[in-house]
Coordinates of C-alpha atoms and ligand atoms in Angstrom, one line a residue:
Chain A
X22 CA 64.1 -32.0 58.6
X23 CA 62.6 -34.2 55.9
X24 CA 63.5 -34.3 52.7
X25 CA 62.0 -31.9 50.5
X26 CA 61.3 -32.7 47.1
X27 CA 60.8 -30.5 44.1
X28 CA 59.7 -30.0 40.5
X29 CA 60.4 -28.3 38.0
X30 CA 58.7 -26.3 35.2
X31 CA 60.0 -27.1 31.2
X32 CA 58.5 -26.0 28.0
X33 CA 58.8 -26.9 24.8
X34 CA 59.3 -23.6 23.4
X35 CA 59.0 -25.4 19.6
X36 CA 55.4 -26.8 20.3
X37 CA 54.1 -23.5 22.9
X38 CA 51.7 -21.6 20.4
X39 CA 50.9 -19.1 23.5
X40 CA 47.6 -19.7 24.3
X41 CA 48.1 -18.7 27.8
X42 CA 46.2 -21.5 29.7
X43 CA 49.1 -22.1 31.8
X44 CA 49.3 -18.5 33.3
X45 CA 45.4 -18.1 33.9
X46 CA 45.9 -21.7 36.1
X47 CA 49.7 -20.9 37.3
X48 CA 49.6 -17.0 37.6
X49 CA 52.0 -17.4 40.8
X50 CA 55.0 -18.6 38.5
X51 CA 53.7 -18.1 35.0
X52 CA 53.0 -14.6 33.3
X53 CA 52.9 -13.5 29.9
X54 CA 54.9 -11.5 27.2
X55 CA 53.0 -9.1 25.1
X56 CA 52.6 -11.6 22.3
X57 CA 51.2 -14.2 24.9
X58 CA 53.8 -16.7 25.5
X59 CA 54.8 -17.7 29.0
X60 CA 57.5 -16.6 31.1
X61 CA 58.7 -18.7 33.5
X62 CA 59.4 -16.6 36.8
X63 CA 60.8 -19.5 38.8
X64 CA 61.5 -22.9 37.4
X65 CA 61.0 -24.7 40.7
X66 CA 57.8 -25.7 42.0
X67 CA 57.0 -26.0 45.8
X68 CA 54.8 -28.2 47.2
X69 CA 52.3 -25.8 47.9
X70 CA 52.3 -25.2 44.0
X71 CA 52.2 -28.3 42.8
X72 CA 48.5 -29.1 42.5
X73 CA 48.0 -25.8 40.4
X74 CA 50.9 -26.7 38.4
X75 CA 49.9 -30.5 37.6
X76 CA 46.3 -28.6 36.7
X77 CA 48.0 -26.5 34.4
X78 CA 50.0 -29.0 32.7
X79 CA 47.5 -30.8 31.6
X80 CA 45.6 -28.0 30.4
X81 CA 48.2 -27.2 28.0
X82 CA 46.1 -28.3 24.5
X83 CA 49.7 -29.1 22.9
X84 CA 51.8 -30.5 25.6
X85 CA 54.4 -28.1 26.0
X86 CA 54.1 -27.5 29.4
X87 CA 55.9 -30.4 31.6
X88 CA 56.7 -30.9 35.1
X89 CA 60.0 -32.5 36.1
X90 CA 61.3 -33.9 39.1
X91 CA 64.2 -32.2 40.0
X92 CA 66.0 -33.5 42.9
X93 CA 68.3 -30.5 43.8
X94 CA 67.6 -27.0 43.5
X95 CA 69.9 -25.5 41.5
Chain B
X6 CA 94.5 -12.7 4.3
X7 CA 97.2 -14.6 6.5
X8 CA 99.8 -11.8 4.7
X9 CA 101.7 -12.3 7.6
X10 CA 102.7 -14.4 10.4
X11 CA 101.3 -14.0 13.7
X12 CA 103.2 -11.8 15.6
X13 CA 102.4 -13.2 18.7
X14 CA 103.4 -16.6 18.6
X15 CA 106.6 -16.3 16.1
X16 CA 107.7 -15.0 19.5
X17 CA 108.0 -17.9 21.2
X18 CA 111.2 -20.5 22.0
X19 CA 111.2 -23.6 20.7
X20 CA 111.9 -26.1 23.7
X21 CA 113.1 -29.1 21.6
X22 CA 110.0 -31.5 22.3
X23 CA 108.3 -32.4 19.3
X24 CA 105.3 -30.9 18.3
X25 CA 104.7 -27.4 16.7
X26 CA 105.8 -24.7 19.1
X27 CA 103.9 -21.1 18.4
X28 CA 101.4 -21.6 15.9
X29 CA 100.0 -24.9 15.6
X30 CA 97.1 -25.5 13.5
X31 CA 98.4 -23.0 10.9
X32 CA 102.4 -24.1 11.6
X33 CA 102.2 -25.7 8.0
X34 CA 100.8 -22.7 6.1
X35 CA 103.1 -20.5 8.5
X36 CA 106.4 -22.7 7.0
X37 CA 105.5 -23.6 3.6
X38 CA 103.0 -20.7 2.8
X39 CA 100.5 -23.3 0.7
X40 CA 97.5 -25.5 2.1
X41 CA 98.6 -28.8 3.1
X42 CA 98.0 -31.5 0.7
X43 CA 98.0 -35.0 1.9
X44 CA 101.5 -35.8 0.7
X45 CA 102.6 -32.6 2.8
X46 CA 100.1 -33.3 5.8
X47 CA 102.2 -37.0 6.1
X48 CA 105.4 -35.8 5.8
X49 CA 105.1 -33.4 8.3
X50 CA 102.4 -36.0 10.6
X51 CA 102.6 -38.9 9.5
X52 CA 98.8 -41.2 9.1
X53 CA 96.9 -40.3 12.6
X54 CA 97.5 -42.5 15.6
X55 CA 94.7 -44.8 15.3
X56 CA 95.1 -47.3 18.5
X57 CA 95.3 -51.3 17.9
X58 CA 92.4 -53.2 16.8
X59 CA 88.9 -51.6 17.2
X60 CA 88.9 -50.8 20.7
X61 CA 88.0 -47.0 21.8
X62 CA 90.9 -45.0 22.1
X63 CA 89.9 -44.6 26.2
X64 CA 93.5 -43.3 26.4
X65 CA 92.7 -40.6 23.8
X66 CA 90.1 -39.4 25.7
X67 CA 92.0 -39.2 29.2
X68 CA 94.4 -37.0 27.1
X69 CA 92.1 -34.3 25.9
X70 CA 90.8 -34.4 29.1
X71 CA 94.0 -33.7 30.6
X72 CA 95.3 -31.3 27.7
X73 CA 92.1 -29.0 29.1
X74 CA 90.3 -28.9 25.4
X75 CA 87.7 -26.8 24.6
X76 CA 85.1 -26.6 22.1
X77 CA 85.9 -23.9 19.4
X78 CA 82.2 -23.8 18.0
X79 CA 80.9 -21.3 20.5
X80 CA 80.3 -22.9 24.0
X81 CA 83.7 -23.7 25.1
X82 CA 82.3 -26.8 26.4
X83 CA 85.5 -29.4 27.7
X84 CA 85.6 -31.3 24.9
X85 CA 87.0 -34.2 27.4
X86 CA 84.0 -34.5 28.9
X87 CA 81.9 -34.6 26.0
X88 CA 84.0 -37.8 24.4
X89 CA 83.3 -39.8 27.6
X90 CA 79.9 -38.9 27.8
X91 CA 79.6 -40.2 24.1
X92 CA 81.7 -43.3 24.5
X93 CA 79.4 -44.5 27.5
X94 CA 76.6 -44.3 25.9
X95 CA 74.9 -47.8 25.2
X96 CA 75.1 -48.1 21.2
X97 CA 77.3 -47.3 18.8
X98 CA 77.8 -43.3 18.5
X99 CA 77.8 -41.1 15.9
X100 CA 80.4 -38.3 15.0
X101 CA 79.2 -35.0 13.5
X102 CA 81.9 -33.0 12.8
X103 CA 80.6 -29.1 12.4
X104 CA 82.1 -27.0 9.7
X105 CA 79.2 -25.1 9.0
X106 CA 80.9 -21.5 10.4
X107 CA 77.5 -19.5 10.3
X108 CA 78.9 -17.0 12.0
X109 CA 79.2 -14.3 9.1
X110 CA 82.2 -12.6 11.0
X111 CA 84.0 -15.2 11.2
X112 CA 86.4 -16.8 8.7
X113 CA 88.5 -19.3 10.9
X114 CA 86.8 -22.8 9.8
X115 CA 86.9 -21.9 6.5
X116 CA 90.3 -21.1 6.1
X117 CA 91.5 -24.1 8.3
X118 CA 89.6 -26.5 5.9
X119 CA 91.4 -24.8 3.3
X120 CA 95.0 -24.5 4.7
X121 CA 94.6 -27.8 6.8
X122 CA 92.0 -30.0 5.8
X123 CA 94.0 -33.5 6.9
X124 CA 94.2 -32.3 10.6
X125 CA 90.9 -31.7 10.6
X126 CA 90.1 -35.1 9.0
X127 CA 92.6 -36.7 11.3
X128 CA 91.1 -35.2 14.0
X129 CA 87.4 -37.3 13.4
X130 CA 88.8 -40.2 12.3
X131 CA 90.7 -40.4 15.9
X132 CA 87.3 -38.8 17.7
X133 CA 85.7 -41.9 15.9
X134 CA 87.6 -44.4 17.7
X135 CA 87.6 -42.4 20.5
X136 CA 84.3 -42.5 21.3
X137 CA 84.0 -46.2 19.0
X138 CA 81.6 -44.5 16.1
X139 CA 80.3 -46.3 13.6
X140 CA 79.6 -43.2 11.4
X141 CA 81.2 -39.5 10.9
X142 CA 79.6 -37.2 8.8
X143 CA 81.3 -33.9 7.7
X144 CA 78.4 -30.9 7.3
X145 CA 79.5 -28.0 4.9
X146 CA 77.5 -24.7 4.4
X147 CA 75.9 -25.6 0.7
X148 CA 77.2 -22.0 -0.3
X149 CA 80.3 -23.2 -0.5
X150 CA 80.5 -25.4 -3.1
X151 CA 84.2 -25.6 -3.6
X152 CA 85.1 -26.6 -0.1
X153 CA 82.8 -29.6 -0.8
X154 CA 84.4 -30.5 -3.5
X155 CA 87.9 -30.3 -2.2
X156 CA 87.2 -32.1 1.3
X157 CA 85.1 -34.8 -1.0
X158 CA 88.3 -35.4 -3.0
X159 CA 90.4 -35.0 0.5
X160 CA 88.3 -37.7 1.7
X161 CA 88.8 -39.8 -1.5
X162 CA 92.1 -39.4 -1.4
X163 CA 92.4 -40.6 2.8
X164 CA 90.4 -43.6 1.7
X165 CA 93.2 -44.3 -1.2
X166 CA 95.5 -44.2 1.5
X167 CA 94.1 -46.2 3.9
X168 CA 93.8 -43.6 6.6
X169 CA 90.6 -43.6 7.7
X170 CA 88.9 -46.4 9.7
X171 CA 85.4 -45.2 8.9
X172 CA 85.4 -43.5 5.8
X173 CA 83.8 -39.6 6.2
X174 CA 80.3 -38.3 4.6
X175 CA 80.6 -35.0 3.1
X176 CA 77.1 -32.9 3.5
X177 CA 76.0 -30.0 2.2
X178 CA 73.5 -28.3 4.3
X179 CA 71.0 -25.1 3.7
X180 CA 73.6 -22.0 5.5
X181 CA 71.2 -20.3 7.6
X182 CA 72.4 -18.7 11.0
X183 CA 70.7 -21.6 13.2
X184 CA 71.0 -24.6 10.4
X185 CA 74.8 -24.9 12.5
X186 CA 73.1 -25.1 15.4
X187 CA 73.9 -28.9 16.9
X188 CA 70.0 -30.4 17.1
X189 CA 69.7 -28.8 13.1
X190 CA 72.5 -30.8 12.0
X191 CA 71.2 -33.6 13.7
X192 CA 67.7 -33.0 12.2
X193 CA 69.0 -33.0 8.8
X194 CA 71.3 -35.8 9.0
X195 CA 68.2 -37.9 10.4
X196 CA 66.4 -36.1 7.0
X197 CA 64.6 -33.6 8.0
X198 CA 64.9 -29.9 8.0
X199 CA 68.3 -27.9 9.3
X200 CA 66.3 -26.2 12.3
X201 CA 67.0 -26.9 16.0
X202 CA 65.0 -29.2 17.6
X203 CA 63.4 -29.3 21.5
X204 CA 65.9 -30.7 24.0
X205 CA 65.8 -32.8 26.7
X206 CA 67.7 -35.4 24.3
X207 CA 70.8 -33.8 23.4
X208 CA 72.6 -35.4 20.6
X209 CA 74.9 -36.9 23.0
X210 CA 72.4 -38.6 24.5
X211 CA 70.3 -39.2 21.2
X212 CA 71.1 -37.9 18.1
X213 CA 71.6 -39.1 14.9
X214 CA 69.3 -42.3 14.1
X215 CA 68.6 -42.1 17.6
X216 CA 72.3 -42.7 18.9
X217 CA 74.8 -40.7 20.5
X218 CA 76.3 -38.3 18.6
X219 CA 79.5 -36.3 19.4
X220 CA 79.3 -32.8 17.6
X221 CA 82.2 -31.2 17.6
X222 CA 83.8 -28.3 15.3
X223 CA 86.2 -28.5 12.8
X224 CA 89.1 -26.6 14.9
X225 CA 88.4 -28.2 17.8
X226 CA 89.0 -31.8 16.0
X227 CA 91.9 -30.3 14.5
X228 CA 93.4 -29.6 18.1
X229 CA 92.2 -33.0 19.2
X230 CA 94.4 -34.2 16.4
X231 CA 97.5 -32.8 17.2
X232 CA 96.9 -34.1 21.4
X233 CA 96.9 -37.6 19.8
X234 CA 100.1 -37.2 18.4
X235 CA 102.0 -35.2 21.1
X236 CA 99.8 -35.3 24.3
X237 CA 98.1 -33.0 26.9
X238 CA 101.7 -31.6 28.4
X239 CA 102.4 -30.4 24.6
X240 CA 99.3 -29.2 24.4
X241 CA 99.2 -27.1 27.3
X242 CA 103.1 -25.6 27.0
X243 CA 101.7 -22.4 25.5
X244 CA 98.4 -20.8 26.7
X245 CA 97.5 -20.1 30.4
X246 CA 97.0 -22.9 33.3
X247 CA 93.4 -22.3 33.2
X248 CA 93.0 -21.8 29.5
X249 CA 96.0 -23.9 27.6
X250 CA 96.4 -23.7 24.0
X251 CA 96.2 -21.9 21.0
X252 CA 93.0 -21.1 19.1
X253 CA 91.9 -18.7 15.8
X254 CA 90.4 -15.8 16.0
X255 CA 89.1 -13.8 12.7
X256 CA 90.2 -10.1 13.0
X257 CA 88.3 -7.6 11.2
X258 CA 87.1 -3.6 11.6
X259 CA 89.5 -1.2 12.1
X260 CA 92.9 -3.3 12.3
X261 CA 95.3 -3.1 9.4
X262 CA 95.6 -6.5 8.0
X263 CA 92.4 -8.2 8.9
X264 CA 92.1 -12.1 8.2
X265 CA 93.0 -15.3 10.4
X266 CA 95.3 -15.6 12.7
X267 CA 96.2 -18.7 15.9
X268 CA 96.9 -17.1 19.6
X269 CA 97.7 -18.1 22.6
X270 CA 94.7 -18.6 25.0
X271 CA 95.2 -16.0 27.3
X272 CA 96.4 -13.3 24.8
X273 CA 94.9 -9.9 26.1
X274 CA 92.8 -8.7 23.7
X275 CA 95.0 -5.2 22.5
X276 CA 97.7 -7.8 21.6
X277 CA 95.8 -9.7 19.6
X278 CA 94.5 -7.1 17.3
X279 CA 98.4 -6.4 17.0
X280 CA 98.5 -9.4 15.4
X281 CA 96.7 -7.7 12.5
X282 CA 98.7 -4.9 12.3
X283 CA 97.1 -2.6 15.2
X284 CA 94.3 -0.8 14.5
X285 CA 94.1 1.2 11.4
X286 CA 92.5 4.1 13.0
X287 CA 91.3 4.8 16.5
X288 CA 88.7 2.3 17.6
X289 CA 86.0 3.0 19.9
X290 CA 84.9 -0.5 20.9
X291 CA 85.2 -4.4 20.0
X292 CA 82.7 -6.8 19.2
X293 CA 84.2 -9.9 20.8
X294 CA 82.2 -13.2 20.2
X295 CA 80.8 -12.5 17.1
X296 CA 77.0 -11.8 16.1
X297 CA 75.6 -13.9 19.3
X298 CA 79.0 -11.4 21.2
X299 CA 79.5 -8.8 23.1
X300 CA 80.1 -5.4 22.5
X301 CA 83.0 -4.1 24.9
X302 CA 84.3 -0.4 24.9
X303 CA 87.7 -0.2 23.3
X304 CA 90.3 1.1 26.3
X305 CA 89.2 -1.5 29.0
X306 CA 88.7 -4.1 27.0
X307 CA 92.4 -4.5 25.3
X308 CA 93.7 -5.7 28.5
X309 CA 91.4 -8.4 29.0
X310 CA 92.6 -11.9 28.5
X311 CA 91.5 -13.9 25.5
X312 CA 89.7 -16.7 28.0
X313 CA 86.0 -17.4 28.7
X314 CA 86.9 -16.6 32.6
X315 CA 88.5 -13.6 31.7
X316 CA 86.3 -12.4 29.2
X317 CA 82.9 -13.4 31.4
X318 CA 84.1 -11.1 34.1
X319 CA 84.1 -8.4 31.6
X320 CA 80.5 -9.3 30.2
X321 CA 81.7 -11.3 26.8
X322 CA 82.5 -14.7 25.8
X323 CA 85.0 -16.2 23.3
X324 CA 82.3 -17.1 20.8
X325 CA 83.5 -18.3 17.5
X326 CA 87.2 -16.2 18.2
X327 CA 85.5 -13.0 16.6
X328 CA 86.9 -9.6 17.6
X329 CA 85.7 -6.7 15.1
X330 CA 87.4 -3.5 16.3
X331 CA 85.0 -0.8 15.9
X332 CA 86.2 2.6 14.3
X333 CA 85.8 5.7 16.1
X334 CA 83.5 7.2 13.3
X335 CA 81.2 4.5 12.8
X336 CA 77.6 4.0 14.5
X337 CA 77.5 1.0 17.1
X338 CA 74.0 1.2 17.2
X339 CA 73.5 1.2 13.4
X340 CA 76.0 -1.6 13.2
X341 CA 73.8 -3.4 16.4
X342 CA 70.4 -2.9 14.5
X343 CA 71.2 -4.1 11.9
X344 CA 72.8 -7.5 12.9
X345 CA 69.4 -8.0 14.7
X346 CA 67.7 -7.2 12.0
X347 CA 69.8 -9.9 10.5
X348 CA 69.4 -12.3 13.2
X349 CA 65.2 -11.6 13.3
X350 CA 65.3 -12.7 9.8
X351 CA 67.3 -15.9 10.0
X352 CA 65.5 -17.1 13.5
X353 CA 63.6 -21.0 12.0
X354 CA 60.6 -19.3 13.4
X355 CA 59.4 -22.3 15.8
X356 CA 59.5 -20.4 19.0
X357 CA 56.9 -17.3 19.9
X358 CA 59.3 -15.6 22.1
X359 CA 62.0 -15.8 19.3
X360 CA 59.6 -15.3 16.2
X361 CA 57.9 -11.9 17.4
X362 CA 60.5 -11.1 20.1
X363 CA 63.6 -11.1 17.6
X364 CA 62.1 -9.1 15.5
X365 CA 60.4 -6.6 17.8
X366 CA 64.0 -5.7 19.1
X367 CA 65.3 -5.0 16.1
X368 CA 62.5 -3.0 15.1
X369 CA 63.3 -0.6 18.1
X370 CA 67.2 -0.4 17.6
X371 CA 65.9 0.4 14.0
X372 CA 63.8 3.4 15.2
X373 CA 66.8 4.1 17.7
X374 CA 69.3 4.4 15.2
X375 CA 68.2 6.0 12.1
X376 CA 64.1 7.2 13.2
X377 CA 62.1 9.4 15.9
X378 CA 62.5 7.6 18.7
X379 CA 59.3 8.0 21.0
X380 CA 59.6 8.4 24.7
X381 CA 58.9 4.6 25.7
X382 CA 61.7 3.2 23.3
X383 CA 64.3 2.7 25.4
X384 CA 62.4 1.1 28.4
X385 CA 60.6 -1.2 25.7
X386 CA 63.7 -2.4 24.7
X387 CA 65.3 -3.5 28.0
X388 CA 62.1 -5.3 28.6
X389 CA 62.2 -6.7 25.6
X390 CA 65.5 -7.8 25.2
X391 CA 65.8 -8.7 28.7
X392 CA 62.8 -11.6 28.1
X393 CA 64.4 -12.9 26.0
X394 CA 67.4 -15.4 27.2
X395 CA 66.4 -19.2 27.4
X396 CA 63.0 -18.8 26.1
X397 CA 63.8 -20.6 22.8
X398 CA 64.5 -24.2 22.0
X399 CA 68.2 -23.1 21.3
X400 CA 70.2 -20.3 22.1
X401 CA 69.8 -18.2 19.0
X402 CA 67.7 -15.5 21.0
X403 CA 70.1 -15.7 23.8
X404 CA 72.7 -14.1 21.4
X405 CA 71.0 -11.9 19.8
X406 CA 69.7 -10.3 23.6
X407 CA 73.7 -10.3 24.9
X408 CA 74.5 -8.3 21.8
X409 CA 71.6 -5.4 22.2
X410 CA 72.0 -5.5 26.1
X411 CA 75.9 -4.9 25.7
X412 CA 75.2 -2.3 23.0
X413 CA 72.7 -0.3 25.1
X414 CA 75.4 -0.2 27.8
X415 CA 78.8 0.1 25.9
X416 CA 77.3 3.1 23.1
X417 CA 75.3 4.9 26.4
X418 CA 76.4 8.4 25.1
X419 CA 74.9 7.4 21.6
X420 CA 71.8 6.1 22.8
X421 CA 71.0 9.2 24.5
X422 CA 72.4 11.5 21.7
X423 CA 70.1 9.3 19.4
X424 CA 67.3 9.8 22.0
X425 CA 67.8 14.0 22.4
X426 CA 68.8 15.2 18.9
X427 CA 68.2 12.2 16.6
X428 CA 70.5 10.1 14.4
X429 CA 73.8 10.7 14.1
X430 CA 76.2 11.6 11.2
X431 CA 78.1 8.3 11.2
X432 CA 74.6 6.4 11.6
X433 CA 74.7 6.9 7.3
X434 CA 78.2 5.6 7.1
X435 CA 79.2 1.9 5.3
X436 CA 78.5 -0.7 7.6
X437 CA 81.8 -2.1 9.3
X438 CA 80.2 -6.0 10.1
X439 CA 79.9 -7.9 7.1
X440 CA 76.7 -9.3 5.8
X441 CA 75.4 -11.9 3.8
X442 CA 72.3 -12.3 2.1
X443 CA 69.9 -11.4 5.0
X444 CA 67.0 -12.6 3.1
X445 CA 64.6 -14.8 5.6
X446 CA 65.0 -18.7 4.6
X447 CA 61.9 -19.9 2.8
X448 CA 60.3 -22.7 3.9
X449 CA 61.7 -25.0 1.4
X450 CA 65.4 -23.8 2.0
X451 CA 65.4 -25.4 4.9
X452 CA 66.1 -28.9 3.6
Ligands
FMN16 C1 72.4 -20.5 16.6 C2 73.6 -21.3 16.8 C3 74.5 -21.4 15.7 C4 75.7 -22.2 15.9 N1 76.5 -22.3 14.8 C5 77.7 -23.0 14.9 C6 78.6 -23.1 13.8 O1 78.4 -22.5 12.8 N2 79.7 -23.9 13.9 C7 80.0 -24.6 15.1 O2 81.0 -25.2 15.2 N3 79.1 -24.5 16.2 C8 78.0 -23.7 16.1 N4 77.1 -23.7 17.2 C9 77.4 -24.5 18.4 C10 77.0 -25.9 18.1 O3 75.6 -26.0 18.5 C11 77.8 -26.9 18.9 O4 77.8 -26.5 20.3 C12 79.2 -27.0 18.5 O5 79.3 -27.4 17.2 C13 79.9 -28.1 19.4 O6 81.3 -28.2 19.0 P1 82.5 -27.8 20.0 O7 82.2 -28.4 21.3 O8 83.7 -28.4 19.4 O9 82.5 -26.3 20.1 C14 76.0 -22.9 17.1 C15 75.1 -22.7 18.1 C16 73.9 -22.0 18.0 C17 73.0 -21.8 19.2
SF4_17 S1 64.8 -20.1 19.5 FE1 64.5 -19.2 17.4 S2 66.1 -20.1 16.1 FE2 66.0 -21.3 18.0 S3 64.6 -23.0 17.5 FE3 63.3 -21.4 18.4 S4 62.6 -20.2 16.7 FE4 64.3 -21.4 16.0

């Protein structure tokens, strides 16, 4: 079987100001707390996932959101 | 405080190596009853075994990793490891030794800076060739003014002597609950404000003016100390296998002579509030960990092993060697709302989750403990506690969650007494943790 890579989802909880973006472009791993800052419902991101999560990284208007490549799941 | 020795470890044989045998880091207050001066710290030392030239003590390092150190700031995190990964890194490092003890139950760095200030100065000098530093700085709580003063003259007095390679910055930081956190320390040293910082770097990776930095706390360099001088088999004669050592623990609550005390890792928990004289009255439970602890109920939990195996398998950690023993007639849930009340208040405010969660939580232990709890309370607050855990830059709301998760389950009768009929009698009584001002820091008072 090939090798599978994956990514995973960080954020910089200093620099979030929970506007939300993230989960409206990422609902499949991203929701909300009642104040509006993301909860992360699973850090790894599978290939199938990864075009909506690139979109929603960069839609993050203060950079919090980052994808890493992770080379194990752990 | 320290009326008496400690029970537990006066116990113990001496087997005619050298070295302390029972306690260790508090074997020259236990003899001579005084704090160590540096006259009485070399007599009883001699000057720290700094190793030939300027060459990193690599054999220093293979020792603690041997002796099975861990850190005695919270984590209990091999300190072995940590050295290495400092000494690789590619410039110069940094050591950062933590003495801030934010921890408002907890009295143990404190009193070894009082009773032993040399080991612990020893113990960073040594670290500092260990991992070949080029700087140590020594952070103090700003609060406590006359510790400063007495380490500054400590240091003076090293640096008369000859003792230390790389002479040892005394700061005095803002003493907020997270301002001891490593990144703050870091963030201060590098001049700005005593609040964590974002990680991915850590400070052993890049800390402070952007090199590695070991942090490490004051008891555990005080350990490392006493490794140098009589190696990892000394080290690990008393203790458990798994857990070797000694380590202090601050007693409080409901035990007759509360204070300070050094135990054997591996100590079950009944015997070491024994130490203090046995409870004073009968104890319902025991905070073990301190405010970021756990709450365990009283019968199980004094036969649990003082280690962080032992004690994860019952839900708790070893924390900061905190164990408050909760009296039969106080309130856990009036003692638990109001240490995250404390906590809310002394979050730095950076993260959302943190900012409104923290103080959401306490709001609803608030109403649980001494208000009209509505119908929705108690699911609201395992939601809301339960979000919590790694959604801050540092582990600050972690704490506070483990604390109301493991009161809602160890005070279950209260919780739905308080639910059905209201607060109870005791919920009025004198608080049993101690508390210091739990004003929120000002802006300014961060720096
Ligand atoms: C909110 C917070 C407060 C902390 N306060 C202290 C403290 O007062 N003293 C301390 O030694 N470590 C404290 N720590 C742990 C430090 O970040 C760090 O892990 C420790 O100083 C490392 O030393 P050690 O490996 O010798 O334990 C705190 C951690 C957190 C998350
Ligand atoms: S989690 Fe809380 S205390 Fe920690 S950095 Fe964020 S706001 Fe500050």
């Amino acid at each position: 079987m090939a090798m599978t890579r994956t990514h995973r989802l960080g954020i910089d909880r200093i620099a979030c100001d929970g506007r939300g973006l993230c989960a409206e472009l990422l609902p499949e791993l991203i929701d909300l707390d009642e104040w509006g800052y993301p909860i992360i419902r699973d850090t790894i991101v599978g290939d199938d996932l990864l075009t909506h999560a690139r979109r929603a990284v960069a839609a993050c208007p203060v950079l919090a959101l980052r994808l890493d490549r992770a080379t194990d799941r752990q | 405080m320290n009326e008496r020795p400690d029970a537990v470890l006066t116990g113990q044989a001496q087997d005619g190596r050298s070295g302390p045998h029972g306690a260790r880091l508090l074997h020259g207050w236990y003899s001579t009853g005084g704090r160590a001066d540096l006259a009485e710290h070399l007599h009883r030392y001699g000057p720290p075994p700094l190793p030939p030239g300027h060459h990193p003590a690599t054999l220093l390092i293979k020792a603690v990793e041997e002796a099975g150190l861990t850190g005695r700031g919270g984590a209990a995190f091999p300190t072995g490891r940590k050295l290495r990964s400092v000494s690789e890194g590619r410039r110069p490092a940094v050591v950062v030794v933590n003495g801030m003890e934010s921890e408002p139950a907890s009295r143990k760095d404190e009193v070894l800076l009082d009773l032993a200030p040399h080991l612990v100065l020893d113990g960073a000098t040594l670290a500092a060739a260990a991992v070949g530093a080029e700087a140590v700085h020594l952070c103090l709580p700003r609060t406590r003014a006359d510790q400063v003063r007495r380490l500054t003259a400590a240091i003076e007095e090293r640096g008369r002597a000859g003792l230390d390679r790389i002479p040892v910055q005394v700061h005095a930081l803002p003493h907020h609950y997270v301002s001891s956190e490593e990144t703050s320390l870091v963030r201060w040293l590098n001049g700005g404000e005593a609040r964590p910082m974002a990680t991915p770097p850590r400070p052993f990776e890049k800390g402070v003016d952007g090199r590695p930095t070991l942090v490490d706390n004051v008891e555990t360099l005080a350990h490392l100390a006493l490794i140098a001088r009589y190696g990892a088999e000394w080290f690990r004669s008393t203790g458990r296998p798994d857990a070797p050592g000694t380590t202090l623990v601050t007693l409080s609550g409901a035990v007759r002579v509360p204070g300070v005390y050094e135990i054997p890792l591996g100590t079950p928990l009944g015997s070491i509030l024994g130490t203090a004289g046995g409870a004073a009255e009968p104890v319902q439970a025991i905070l073990v960990g301190g405010f970021f602890g756990s709450w365990l109920p009283a019968a199980p939990a004094a036969a649990v092993p003082f280690t962080k195996t032992d004690l994860a398998a019952a839900g708790a950690g070893p924390g900061a060697g905190v164990l408050v023993a909760l009296p039969q007639d106080a309130c856990g849930l009036a003692e638990t709302a109001r240490v995250l009340d404390y906590l809310a208040a002394q979050s730095a405010r950076q993260c959302g989750p943190c900012r409104f969660g923290l103080p959401a939580v306490a709001d609803d232990l608030i109403q649980l403990a001494w208000g009209r709890p509505d119908s929705a309370l108690i699911e609201r607050l395992h939601r809301r506690t339960g979000q919590l855990p790694g959604r801050g830059a540092c582990r600050h709301p972690d704490g506070a969650a483990r604390l109301a998760t493991t009161a809602l389950h160890t005070f279950a009768d209260d919780v739905h007494h308080h639910l059905n009929g209201g607060p109870c009698a005791a919920a009025g009584r004198q608080p049993v943790l101690p508390f210091p001002d739990a004003q929120a820091p000002q802006d300014e008072g961060w720096r």
